[in-house]
Short mmCIF file of C-alpha atoms in Angstrom, two decimals:
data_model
loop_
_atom_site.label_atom_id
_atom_site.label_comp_id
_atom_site.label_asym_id
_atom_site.label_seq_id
_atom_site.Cartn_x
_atom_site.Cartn_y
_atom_site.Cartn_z
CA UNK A 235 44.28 58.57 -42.62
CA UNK A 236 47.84 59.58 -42.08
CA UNK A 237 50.51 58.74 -40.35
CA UNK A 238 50.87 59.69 -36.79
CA UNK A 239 54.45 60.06 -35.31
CA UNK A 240 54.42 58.93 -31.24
CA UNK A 241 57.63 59.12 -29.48
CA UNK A 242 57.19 56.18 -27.12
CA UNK A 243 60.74 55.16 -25.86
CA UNK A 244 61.44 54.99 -30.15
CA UNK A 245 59.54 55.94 -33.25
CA UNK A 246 56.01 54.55 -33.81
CA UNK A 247 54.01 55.17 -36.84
CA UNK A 248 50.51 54.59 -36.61
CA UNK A 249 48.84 53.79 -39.55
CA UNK A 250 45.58 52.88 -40.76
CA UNK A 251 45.48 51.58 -37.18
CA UNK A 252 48.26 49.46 -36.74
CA UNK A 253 51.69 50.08 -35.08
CA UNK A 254 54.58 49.79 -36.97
CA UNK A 255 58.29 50.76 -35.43
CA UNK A 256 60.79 51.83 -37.43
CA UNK A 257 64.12 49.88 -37.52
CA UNK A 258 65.93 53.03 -35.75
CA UNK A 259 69.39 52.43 -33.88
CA UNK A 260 69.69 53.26 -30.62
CA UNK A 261 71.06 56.85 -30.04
CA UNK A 262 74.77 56.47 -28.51
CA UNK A 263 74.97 57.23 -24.62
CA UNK A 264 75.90 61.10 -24.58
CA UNK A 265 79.10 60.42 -23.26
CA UNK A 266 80.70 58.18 -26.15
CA UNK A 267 79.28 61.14 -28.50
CA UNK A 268 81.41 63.31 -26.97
CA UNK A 269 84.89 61.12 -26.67
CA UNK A 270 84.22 60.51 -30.06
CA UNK A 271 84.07 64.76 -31.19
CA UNK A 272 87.01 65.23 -28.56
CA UNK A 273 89.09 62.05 -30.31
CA UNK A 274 87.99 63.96 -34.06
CA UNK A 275 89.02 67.53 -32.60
CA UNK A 276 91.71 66.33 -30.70
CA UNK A 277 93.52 64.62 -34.46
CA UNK A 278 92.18 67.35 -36.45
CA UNK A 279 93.72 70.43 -33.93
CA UNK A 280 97.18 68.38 -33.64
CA UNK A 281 97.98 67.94 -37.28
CA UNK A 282 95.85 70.53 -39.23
CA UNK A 283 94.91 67.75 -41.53
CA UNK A 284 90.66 66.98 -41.73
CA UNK A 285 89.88 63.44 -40.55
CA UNK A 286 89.86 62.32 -43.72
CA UNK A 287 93.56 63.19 -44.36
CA UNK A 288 94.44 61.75 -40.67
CA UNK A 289 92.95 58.74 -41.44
CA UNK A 290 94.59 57.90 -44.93
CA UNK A 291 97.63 59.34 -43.29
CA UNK A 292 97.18 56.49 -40.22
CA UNK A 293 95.88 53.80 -42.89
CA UNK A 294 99.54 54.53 -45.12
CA UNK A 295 101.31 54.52 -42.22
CA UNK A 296 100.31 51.03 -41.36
CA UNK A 297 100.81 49.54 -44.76
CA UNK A 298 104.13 50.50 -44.48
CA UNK A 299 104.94 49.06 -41.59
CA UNK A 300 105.55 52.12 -39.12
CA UNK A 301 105.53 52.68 -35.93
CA UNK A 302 101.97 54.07 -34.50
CA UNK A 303 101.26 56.03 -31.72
CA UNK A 304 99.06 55.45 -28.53
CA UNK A 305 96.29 58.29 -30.28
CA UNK A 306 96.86 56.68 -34.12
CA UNK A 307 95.94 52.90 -32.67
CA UNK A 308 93.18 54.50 -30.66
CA UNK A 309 91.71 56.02 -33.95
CA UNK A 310 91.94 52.47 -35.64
CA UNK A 311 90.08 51.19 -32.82
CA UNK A 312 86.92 53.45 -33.13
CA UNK A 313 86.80 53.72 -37.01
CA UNK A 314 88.13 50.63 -38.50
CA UNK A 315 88.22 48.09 -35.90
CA UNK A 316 89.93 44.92 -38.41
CA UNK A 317 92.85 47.31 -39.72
CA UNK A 318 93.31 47.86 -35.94
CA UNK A 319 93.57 44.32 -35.15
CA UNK A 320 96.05 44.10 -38.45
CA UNK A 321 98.06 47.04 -36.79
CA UNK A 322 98.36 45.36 -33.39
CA UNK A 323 99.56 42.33 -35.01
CA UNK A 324 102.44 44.22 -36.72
CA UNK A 325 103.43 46.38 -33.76
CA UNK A 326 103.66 43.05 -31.40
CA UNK A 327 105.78 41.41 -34.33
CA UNK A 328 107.68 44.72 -34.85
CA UNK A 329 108.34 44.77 -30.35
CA UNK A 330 109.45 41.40 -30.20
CA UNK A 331 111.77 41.83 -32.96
CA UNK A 332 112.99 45.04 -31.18
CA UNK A 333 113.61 43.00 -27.88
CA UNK A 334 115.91 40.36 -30.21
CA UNK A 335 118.26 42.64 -31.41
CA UNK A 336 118.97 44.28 -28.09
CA UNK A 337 120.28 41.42 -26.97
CA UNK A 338 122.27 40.19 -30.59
CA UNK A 339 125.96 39.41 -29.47
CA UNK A 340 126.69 39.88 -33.34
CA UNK A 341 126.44 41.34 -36.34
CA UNK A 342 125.76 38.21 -37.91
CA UNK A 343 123.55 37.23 -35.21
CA UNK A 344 121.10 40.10 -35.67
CA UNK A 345 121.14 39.59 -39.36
CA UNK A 346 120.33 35.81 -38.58
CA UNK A 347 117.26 37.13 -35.83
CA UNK A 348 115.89 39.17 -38.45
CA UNK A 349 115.80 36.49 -41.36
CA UNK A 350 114.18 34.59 -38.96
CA UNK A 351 111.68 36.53 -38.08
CA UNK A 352 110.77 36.88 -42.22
CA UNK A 353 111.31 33.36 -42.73
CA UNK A 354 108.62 32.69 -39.64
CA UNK A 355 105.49 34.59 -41.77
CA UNK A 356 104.01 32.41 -44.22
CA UNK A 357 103.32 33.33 -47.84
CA UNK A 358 99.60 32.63 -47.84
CA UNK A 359 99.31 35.23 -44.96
CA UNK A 360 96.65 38.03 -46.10
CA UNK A 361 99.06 40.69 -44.19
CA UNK A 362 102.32 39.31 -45.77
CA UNK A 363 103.43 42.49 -47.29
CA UNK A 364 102.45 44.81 -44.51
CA UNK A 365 104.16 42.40 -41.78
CA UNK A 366 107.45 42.19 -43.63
CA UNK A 367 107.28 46.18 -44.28
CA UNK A 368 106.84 46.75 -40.08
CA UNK A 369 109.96 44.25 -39.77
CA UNK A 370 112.11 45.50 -42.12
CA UNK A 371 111.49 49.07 -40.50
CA UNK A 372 112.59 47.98 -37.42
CA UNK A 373 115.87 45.62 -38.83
CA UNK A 374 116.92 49.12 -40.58
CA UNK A 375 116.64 51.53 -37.34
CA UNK A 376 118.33 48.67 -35.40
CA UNK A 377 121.04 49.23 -38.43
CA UNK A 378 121.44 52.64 -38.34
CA UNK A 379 121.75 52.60 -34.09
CA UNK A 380 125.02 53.03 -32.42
CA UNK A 381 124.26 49.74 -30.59
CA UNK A 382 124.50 47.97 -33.93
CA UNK A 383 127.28 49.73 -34.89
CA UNK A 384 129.27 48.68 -31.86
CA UNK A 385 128.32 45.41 -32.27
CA UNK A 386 131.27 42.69 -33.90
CA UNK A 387 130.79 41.49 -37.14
CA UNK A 388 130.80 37.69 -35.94
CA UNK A 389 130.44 36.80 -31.83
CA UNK A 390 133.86 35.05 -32.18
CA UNK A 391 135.17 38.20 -32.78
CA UNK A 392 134.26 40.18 -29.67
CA UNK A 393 135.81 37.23 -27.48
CA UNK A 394 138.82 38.35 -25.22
CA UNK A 395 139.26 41.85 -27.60
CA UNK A 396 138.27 44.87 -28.82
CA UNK A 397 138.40 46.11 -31.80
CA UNK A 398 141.71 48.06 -30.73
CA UNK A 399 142.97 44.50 -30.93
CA UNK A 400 143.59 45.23 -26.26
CA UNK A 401 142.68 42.43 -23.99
CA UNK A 402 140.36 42.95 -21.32
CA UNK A 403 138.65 41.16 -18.39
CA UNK A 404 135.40 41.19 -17.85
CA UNK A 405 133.64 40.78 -13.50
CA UNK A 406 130.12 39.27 -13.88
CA UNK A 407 128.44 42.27 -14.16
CA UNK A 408 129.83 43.08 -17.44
CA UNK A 409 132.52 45.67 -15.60
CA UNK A 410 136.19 45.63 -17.04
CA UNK A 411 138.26 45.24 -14.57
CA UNK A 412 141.82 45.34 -16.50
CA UNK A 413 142.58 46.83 -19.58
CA UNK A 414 146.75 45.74 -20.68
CA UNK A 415 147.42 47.64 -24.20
CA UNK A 416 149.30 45.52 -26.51
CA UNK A 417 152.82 46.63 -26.10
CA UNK A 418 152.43 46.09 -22.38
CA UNK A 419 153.44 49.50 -21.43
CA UNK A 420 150.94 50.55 -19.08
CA UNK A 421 148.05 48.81 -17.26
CA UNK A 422 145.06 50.10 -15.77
CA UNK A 423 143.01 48.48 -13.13
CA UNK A 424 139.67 49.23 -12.68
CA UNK A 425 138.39 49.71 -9.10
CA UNK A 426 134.89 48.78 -8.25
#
């Protein structure tokens, strides 16, 4: 006797008299099935690359360290849910670094912050390489900004002048309120 195919809520097979169901996954909700094509067409239509490419483009991009976007961690969180987690970990790391050095007083001091930051992941870590790669991205944007580039060499250095070598006070909102050039010649006062 062959097997007859029932559709009772899943896939029965009857045979020989007895019931046997097939180990079939559930279908997903029609909804999720079509997030999921919108997500694909959505990556695919923005870039031109297949989902393939994306994806090894995504995966590169977090070994390396870089900075993803809101759609790139969204893809790591339907198709490979542990490089996701991986990828969160760096971009916290990378954002908390990024808050430090916003407030460095120093050139020094930011170059202190960031060895710190190295110095803080530990050598048996699994995601060594790809954490030090997201930090060191970060230290050399921070390098490149005007921010850092205004910044003093040493904190001591920024005390009572600028780098014109002019003496300034500062109100306690971080306003100057006189600025004397060296010679004394002129002096202008700053009205708040």
């Amino acid at each position: 006797m062959a097997g007859n195919i029932g559709w009772d809520g899943g896939m029965e097979q009857h045979f020989r008299g007895e019931e046997v169901k097939r180990n079939m996954t559930e279908p997903k909700p029609v909804n999720e099935q079509m997030l999921e094509w919108y997500y694909s067409m959505r990556e695919e239509g923005k870039t031109g690359e297949t989902k393939e490419e994306y994806a090894s483009r995504v995966y590169a991009k977090v070994q390396a360290g870089k900075k993803l976007t809101v759609e790139e961690l969204r893809f790591l969180e339907r198709t490979n849910p542990v490089l996701y987690r991986k990828a969160l970990r760096a971009q916290n790391m990378r954002k908390m670094l990024e808050s430090k050095l916003k407030n460095c007083k120093s050139k020094q001091e930011a170059q202190e912050i960031y060895s710190a930051a190295v110095s803080g992941i530990s050598k048996k870590d699994p995601d060594r390489e790809m954490l030090l790669a997201a930090l060191q991205d970060v230290f050399k944007e921070f390098t490149k900004s005007n921010a850092y580039k205004r910044l003093p060499e040493k904190e001591e250095d920024a005390k009572g002048k600028n780098r014109a070598g002019a003496d300034f006070e500062v109100d306690e909102n971080g306003y100057q309120l006189i600025f004397v050039q060296e010679n004394g010649i002129k002096a202008f006062v700053a009205k708040g």
